[in-house]
PDB file of C-alpha atoms in Angstrom:
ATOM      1  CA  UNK A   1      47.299  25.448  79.188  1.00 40.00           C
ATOM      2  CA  UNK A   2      50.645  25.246  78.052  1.00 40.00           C
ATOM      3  CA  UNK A   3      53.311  22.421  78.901  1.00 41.00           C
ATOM      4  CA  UNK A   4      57.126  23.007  77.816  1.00 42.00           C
ATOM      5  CA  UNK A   5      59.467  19.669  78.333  1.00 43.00           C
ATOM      6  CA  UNK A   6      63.072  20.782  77.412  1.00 42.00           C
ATOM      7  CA  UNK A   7      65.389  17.960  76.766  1.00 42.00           C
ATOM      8  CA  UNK A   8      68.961  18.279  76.032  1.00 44.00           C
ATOM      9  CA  UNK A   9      71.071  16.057  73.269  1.00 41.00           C
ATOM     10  CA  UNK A  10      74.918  17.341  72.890  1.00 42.00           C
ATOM     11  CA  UNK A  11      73.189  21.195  73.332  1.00 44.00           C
ATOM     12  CA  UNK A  12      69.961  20.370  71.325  1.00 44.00           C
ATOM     13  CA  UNK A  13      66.958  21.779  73.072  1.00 43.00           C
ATOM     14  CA  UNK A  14      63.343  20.555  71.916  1.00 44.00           C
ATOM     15  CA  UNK A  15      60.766  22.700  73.248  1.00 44.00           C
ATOM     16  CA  UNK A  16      57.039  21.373  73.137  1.00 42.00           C
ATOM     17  CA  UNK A  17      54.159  23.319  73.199  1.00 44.00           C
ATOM     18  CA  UNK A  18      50.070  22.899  73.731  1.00 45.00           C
ATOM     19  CA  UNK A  19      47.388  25.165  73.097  1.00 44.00           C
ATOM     20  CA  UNK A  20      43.537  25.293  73.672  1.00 44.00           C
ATOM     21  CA  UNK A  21      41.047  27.181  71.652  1.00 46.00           C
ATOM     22  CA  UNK A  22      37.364  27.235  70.892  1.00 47.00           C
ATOM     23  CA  UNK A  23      36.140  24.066  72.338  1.00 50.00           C
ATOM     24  CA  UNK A  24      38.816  21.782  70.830  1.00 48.00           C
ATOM     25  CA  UNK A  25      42.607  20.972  72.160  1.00 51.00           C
ATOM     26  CA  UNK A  26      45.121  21.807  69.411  1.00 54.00           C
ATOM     27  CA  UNK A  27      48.869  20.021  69.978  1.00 55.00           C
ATOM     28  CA  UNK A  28      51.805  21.828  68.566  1.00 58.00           C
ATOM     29  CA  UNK A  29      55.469  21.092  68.262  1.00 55.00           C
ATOM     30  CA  UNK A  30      58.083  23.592  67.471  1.00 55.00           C
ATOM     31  CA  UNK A  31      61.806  21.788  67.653  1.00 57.00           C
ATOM     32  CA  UNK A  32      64.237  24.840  67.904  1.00 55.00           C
ATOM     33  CA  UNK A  33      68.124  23.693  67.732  1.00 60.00           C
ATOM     34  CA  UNK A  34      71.158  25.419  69.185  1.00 65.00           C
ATOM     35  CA  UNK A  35      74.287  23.656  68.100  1.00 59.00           C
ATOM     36  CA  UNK A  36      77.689  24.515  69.984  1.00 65.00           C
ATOM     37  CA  UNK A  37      81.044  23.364  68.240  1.00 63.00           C
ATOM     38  CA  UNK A  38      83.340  21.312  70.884  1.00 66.00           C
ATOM     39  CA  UNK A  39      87.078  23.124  71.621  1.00 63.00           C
ATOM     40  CA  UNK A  40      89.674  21.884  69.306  1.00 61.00           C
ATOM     41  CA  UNK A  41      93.722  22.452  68.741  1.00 57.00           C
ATOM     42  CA  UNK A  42      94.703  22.312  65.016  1.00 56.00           C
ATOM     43  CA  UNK A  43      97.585  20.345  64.759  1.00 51.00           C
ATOM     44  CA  UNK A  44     100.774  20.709  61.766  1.00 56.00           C
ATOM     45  CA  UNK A  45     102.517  17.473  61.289  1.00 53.00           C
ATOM     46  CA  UNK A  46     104.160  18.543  58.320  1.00 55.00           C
ATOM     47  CA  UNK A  47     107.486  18.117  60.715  1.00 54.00           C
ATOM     48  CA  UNK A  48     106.252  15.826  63.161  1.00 58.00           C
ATOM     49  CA  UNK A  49     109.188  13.029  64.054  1.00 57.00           C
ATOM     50  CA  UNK A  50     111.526  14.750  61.600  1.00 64.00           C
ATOM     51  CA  UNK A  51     115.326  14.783  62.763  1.00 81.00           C
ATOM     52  CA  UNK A  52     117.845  17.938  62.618  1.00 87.00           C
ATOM     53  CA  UNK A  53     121.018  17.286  62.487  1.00 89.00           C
ATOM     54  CA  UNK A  54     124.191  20.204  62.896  1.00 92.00           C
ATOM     55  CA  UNK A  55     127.452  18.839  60.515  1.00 94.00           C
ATOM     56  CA  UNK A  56     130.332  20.601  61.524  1.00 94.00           C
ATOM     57  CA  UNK A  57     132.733  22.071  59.584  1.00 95.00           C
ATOM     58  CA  UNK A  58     135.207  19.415  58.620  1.00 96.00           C
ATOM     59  CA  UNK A  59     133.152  16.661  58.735  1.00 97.00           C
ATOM     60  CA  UNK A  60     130.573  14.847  56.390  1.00 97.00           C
ATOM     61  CA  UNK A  61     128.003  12.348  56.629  1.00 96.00           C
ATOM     62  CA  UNK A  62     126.021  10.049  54.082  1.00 97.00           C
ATOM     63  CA  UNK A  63     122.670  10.297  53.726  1.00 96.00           C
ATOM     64  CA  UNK A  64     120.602   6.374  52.855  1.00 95.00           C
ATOM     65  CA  UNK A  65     117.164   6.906  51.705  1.00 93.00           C
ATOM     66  CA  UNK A  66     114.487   3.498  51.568  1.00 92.00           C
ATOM     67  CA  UNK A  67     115.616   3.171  48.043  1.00 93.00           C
ATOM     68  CA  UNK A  68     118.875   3.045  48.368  1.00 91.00           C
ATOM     69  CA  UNK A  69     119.764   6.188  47.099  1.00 94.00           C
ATOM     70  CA  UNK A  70     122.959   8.165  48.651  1.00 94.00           C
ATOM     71  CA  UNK A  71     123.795  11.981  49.291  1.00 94.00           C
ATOM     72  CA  UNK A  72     126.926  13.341  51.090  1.00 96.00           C
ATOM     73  CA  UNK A  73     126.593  16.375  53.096  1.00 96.00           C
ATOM     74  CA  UNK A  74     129.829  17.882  54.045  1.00 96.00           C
ATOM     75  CA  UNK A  75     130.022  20.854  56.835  1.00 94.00           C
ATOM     76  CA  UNK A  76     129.270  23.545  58.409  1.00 95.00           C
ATOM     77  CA  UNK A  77     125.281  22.299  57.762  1.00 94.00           C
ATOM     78  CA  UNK A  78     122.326  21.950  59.214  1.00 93.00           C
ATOM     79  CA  UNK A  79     119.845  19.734  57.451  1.00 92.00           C
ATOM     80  CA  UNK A  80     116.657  17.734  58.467  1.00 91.00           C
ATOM     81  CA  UNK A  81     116.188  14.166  57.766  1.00 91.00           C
ATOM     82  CA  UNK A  82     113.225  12.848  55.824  1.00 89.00           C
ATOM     83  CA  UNK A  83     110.997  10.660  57.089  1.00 87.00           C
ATOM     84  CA  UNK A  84     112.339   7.436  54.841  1.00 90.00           C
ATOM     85  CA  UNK A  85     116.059   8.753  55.541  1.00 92.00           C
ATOM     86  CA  UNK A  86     119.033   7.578  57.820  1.00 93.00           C
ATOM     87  CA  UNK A  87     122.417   7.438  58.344  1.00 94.00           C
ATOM     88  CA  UNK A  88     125.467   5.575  57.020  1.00 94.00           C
ATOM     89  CA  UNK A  89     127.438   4.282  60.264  1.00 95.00           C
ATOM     90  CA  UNK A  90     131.392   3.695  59.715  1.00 97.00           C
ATOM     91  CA  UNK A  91     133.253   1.154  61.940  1.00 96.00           C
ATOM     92  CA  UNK A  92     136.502   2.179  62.535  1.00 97.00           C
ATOM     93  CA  UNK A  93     139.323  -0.130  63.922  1.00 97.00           C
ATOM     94  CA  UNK A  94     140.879   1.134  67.317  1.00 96.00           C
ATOM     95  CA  UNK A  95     143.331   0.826  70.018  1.00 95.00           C
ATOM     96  CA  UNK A  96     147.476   0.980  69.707  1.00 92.00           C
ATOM     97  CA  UNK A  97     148.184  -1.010  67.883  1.00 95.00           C
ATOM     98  CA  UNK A  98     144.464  -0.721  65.664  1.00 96.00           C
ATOM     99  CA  UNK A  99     142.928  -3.685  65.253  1.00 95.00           C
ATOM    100  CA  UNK A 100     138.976  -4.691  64.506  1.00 93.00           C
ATOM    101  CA  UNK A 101     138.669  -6.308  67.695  1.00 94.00           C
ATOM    102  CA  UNK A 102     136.415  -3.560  68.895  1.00 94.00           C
ATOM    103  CA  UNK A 103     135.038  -1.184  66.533  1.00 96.00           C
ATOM    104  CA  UNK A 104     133.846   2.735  66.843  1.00 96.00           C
ATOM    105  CA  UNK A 105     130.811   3.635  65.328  1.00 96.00           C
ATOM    106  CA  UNK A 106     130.127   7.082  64.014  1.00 95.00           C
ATOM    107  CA  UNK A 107     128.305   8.485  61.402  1.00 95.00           C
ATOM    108  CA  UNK A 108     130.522  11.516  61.517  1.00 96.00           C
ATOM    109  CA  UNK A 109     133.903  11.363  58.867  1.00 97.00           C
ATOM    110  CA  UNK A 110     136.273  13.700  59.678  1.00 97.00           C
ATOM    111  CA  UNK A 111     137.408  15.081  56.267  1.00 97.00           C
ATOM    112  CA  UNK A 112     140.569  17.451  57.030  1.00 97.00           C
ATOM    113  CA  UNK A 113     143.148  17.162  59.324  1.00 96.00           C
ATOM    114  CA  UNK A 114     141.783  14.059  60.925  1.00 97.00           C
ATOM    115  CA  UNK A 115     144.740  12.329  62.458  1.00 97.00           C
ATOM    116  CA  UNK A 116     145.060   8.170  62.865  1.00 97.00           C
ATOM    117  CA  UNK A 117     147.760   6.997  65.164  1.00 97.00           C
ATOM    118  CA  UNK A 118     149.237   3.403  65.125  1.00 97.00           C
ATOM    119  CA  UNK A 119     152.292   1.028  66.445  1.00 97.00           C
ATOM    120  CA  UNK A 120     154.177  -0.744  64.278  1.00 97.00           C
ATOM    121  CA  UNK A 121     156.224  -3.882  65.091  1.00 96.00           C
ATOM    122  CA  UNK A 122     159.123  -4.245  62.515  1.00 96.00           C
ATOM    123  CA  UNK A 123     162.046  -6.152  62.353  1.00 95.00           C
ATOM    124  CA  UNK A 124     165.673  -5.456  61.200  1.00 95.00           C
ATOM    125  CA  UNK A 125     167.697  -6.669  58.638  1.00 94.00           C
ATOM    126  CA  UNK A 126     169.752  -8.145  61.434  1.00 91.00           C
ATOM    127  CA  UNK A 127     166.761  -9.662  62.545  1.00 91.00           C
ATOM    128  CA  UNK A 128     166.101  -7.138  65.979  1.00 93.00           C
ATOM    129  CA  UNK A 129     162.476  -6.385  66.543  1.00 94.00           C
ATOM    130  CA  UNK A 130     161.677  -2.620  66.874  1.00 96.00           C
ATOM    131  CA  UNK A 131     157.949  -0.989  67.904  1.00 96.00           C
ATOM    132  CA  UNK A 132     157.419   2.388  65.833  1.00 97.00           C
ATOM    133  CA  UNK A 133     154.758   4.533  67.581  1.00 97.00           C
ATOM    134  CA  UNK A 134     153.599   6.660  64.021  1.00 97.00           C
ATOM    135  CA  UNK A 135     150.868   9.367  63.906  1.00 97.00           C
ATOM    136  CA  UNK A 136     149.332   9.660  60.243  1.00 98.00           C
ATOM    137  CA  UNK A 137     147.448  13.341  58.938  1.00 98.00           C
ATOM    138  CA  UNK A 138     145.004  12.501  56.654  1.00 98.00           C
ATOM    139  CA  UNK A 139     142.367  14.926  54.677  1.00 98.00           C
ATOM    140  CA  UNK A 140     139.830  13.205  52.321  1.00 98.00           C
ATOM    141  CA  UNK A 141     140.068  14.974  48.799  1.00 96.00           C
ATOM    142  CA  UNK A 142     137.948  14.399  45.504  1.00 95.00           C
ATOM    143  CA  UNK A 143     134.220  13.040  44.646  1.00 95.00           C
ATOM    144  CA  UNK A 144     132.695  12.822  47.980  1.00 95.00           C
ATOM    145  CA  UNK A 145     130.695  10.179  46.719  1.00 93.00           C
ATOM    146  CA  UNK A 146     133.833   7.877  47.282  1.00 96.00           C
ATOM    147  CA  UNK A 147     134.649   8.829  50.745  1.00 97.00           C
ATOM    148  CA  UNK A 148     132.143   5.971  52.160  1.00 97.00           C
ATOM    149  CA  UNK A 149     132.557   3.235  50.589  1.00 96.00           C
ATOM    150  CA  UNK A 150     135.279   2.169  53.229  1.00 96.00           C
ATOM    151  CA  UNK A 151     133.117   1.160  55.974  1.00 95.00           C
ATOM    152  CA  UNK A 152     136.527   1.445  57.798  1.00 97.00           C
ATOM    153  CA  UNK A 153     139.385   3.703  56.615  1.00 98.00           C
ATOM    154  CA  UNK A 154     141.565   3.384  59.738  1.00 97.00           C
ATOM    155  CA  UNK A 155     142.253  -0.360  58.883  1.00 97.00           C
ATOM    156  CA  UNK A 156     142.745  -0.134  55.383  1.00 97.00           C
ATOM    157  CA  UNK A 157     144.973   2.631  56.202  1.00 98.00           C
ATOM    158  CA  UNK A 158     147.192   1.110  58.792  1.00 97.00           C
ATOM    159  CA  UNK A 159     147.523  -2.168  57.221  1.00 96.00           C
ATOM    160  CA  UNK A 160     148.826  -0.980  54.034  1.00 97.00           C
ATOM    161  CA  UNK A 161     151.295   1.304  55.972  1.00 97.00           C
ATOM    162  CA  UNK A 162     152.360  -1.338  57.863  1.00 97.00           C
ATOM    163  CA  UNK A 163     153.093  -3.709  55.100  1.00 96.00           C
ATOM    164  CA  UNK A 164     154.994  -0.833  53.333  1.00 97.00           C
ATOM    165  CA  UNK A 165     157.222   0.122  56.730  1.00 97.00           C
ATOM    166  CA  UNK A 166     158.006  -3.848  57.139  1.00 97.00           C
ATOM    167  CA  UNK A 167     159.052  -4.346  53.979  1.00 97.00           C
ATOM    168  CA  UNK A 168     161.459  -0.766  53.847  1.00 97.00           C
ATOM    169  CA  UNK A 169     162.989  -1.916  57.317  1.00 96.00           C
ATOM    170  CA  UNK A 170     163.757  -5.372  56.488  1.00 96.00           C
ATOM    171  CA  UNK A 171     166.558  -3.911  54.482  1.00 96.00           C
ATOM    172  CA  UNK A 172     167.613  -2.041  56.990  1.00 95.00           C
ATOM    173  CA  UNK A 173     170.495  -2.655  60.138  1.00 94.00           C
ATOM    174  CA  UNK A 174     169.147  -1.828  63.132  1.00 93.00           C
ATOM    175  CA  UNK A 175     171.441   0.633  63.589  1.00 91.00           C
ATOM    176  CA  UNK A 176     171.274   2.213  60.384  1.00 94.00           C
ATOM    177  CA  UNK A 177     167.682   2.559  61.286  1.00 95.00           C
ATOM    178  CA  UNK A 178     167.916   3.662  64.583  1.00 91.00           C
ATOM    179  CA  UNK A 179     169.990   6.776  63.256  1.00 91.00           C
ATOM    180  CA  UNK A 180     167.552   7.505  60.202  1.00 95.00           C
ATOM    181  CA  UNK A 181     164.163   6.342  61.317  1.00 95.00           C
ATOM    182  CA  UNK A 182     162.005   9.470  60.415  1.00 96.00           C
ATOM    183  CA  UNK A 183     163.934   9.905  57.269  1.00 95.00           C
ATOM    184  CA  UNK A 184     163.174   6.033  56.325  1.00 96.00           C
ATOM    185  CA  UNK A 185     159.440   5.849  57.289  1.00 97.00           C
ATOM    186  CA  UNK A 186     158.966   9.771  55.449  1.00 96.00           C
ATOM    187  CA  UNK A 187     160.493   8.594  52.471  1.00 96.00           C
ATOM    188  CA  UNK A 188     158.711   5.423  51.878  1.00 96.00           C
ATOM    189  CA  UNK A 189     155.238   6.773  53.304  1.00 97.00           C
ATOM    190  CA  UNK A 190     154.796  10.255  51.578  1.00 97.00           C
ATOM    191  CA  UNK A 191     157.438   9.868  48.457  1.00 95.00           C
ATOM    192  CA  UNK A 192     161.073  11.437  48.671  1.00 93.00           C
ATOM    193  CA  UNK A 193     161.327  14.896  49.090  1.00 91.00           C
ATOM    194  CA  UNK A 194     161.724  17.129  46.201  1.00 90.00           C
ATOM    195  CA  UNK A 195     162.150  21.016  46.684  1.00 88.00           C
ATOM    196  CA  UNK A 196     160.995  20.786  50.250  1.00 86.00           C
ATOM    197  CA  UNK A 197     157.779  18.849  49.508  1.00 91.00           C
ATOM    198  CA  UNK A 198     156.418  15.462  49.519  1.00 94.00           C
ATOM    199  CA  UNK A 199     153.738  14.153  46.714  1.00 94.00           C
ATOM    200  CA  UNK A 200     151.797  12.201  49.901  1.00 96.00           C
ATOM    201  CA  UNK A 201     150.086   8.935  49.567  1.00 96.00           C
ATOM    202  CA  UNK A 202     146.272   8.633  48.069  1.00 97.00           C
ATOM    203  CA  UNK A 203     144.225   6.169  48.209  1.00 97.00           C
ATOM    204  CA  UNK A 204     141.877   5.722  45.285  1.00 96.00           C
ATOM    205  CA  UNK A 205     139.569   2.845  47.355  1.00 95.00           C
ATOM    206  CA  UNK A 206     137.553   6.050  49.460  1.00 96.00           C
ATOM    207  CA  UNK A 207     139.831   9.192  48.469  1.00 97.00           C
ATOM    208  CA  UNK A 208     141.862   9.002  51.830  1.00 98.00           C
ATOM    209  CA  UNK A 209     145.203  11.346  51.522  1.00 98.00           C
ATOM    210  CA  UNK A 210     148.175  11.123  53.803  1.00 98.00           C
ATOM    211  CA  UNK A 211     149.412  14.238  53.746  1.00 97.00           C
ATOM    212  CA  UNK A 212     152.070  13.653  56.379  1.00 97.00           C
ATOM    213  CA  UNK A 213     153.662  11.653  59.188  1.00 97.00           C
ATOM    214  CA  UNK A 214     155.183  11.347  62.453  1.00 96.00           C
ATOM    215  CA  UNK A 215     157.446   9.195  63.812  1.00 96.00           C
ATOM    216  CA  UNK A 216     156.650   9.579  67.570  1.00 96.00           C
ATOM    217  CA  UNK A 217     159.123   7.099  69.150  1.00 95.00           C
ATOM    218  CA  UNK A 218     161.116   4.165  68.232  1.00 94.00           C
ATOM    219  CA  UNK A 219     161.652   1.379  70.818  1.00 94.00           C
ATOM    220  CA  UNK A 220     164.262  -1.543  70.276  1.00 92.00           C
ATOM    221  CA  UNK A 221     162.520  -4.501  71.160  1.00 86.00           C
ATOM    222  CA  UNK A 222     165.812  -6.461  72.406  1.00 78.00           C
ATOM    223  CA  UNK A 223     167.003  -4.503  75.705  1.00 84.00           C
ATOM    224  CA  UNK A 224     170.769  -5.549  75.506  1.00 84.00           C
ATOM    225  CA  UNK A 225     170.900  -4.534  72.362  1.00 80.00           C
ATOM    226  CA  UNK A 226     168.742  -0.927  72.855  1.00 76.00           C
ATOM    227  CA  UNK A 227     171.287  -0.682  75.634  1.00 82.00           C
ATOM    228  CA  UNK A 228     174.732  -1.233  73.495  1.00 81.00           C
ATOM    229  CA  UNK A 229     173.324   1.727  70.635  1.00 76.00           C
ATOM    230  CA  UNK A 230     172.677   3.876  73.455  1.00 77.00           C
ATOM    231  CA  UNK A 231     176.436   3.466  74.863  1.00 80.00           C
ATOM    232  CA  UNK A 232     177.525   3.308  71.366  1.00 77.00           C
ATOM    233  CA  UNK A 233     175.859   7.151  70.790  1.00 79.00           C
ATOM    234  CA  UNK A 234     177.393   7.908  74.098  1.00 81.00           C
ATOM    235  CA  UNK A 235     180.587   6.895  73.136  1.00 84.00           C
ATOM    236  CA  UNK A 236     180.205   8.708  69.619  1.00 84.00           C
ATOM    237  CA  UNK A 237     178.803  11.789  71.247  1.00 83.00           C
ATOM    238  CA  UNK A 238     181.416  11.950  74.069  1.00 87.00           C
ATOM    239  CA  UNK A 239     184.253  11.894  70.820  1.00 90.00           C
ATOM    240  CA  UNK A 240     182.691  14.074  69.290  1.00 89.00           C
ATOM    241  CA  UNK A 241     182.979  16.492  72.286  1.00 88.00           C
ATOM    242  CA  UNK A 242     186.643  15.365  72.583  1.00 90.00           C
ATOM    243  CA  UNK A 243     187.508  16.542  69.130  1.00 92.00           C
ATOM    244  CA  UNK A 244     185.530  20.108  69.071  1.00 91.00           C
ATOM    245  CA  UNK A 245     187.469  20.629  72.770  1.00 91.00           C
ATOM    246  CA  UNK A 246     190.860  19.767  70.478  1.00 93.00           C
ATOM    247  CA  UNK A 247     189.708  21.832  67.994  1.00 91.00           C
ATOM    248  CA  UNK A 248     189.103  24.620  70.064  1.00 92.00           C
ATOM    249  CA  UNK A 249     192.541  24.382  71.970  1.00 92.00           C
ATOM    250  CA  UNK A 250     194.420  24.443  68.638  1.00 92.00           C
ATOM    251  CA  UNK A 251     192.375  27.222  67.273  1.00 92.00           C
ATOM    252  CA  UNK A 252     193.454  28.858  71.120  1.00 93.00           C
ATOM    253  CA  UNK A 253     197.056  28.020  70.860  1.00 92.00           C
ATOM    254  CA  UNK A 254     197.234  29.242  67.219  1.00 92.00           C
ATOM    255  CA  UNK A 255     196.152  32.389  68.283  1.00 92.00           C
ATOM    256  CA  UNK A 256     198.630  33.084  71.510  1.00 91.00           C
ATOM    257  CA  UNK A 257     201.471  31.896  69.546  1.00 91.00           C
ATOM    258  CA  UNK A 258     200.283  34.230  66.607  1.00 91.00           C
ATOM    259  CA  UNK A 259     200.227  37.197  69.263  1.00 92.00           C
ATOM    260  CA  UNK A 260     203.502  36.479  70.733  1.00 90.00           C
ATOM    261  CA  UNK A 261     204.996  36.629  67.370  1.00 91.00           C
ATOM    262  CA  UNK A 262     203.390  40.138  66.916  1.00 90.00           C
ATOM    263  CA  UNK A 263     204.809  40.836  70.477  1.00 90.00           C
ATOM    264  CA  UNK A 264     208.864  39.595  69.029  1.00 90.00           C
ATOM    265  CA  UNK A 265     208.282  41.060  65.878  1.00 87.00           C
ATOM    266  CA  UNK A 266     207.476  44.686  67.566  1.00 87.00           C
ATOM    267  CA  UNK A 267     209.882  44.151  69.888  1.00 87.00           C
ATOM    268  CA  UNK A 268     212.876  43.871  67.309  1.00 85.00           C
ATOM    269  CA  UNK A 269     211.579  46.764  65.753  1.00 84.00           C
ATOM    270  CA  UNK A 270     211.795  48.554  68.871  1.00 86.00           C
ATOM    271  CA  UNK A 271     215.523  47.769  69.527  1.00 85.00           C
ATOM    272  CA  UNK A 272     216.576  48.274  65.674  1.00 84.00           C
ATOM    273  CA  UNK A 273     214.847  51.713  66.123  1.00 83.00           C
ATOM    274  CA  UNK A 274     216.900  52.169  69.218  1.00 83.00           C
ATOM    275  CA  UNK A 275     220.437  51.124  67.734  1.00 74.00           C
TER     276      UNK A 275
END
């Protein structure tokens, strides 16, 4: 007789078999294995939790690594981040007028034609406050290596200008001022103008360049006052009118007497002709 038991370990199959022959019982065992792998996915984590980030054109960032160690990427780029690698946040001042009070955090510097805008409270030789809403155009220019290491540019750029436009208007009447404001604030911010251009104002802390400036609006602070400039530029205006309308009427009267002298002078040659 023969008895089979089949018994099954992750696929294994043992198979046992007995036998009889010539007057004596003969066991045998024959273990026969079938092995069948289990499903797997092959996995590549040679990018797993990596970052990509797009730079755009105009605008850099810093790359920190665990060591320490610094790299400036300026765009158009797209780069990926390695696993030990982050990046350097600025805090920039903000608000009119800018102040730290609340800070923007970016990673992103703007490196050409980023513009910073700011309100400036002066006051006059003649001791009249004035608010001067300025725009500044700035580009960032040399070793990029430099251009971080100003956690925040805006302030260090609107103080100084601040301190330099206070000091210039002090000397300054507030009417004198009031006539030559962009002239004043040009002058002392980007250098005096030679040939048409300006030298601009660097700034050898982070490579910051003002390249130019705007002088958006200039408000009196003391209302009777604003009020008596304005009537006084009325006043000079509506002379001025007054004297090109004079001018005009002699230039008008010069010419009809002119043409009635033409009209005697052919007139007596007419009758001398005649006689």
């Amino acid at each position: 007789s023969v008895i089979s038991t089949s018994k099954s370990v992750r696929d294994k199959k043992t198979v046992l078999t007995s036998s009889a022959s010539a007057g004596f019982m003969d066991d045998e065992m024959f273990r026969k294995t079938e092995y069948t792998k289990p499903r797997t996915i092959k996995l590549d984590t040679k990018y797993e939790g990596a970052i990509l980030l797009n730079v755009w054109p105009n605008y850099a960032v810093q790359i920190v690594n665990k060591a320490g160690d610094r790299r400036v990427v300026e765009g158009p780029k797209v780069i990926m981040l390695e696993y030990d690698e982050t990046l350097e946040t600025l805090e920039l001042s903000t608000g009119k007028p800018k102040t730290d009070n609340v800070l923007m955090k970016t990673a992103y510097l703007q490196t050409k034609n980023n513009v910073v805008s700011d309100i400036v409270t002066v006051e006059t030789k003649d001791l009249v406050s004035v608010d001067i809403r300025i725009s500044y155009r700035v580009n960032f220019e040399g070793d990029n290596k430099n251009w971080f290491k100003v956690s925040d540019y805006v302030k260090l750029l609107t103080q100084h200008m601040r301190s330099l436009i206070r000091n210039v208007v002090k000397k300054q009447t507030v009417e004198n001022f009031n006539d030559n404001a962009t002239d004043i604030i040009r002058d002392v911010i980007l250098g005096e103008s030679k040939e048409g251009k300006r030298a601009g104002r660097s700034f050898t802390e982070n490579g910051m360049n003002i390249y130019d400036v705007e002088v958006l609006n200039v408000k009196i602070g003391d209302a009777q006052i604003s009020k008596m400039l304005v009537d006084s530029q009325h006043d000079i205006v509506a002379k001025n009118l007054s004297i090109i309308s004079q001018e005009k009427d002699l230039e008008y009267s010069k010419k009809a007497e002119k043409i009635k002298r033409e009209k005697l002078d052919e007139t007596v040659k007419t009758i001398q002709k005649q006689s």
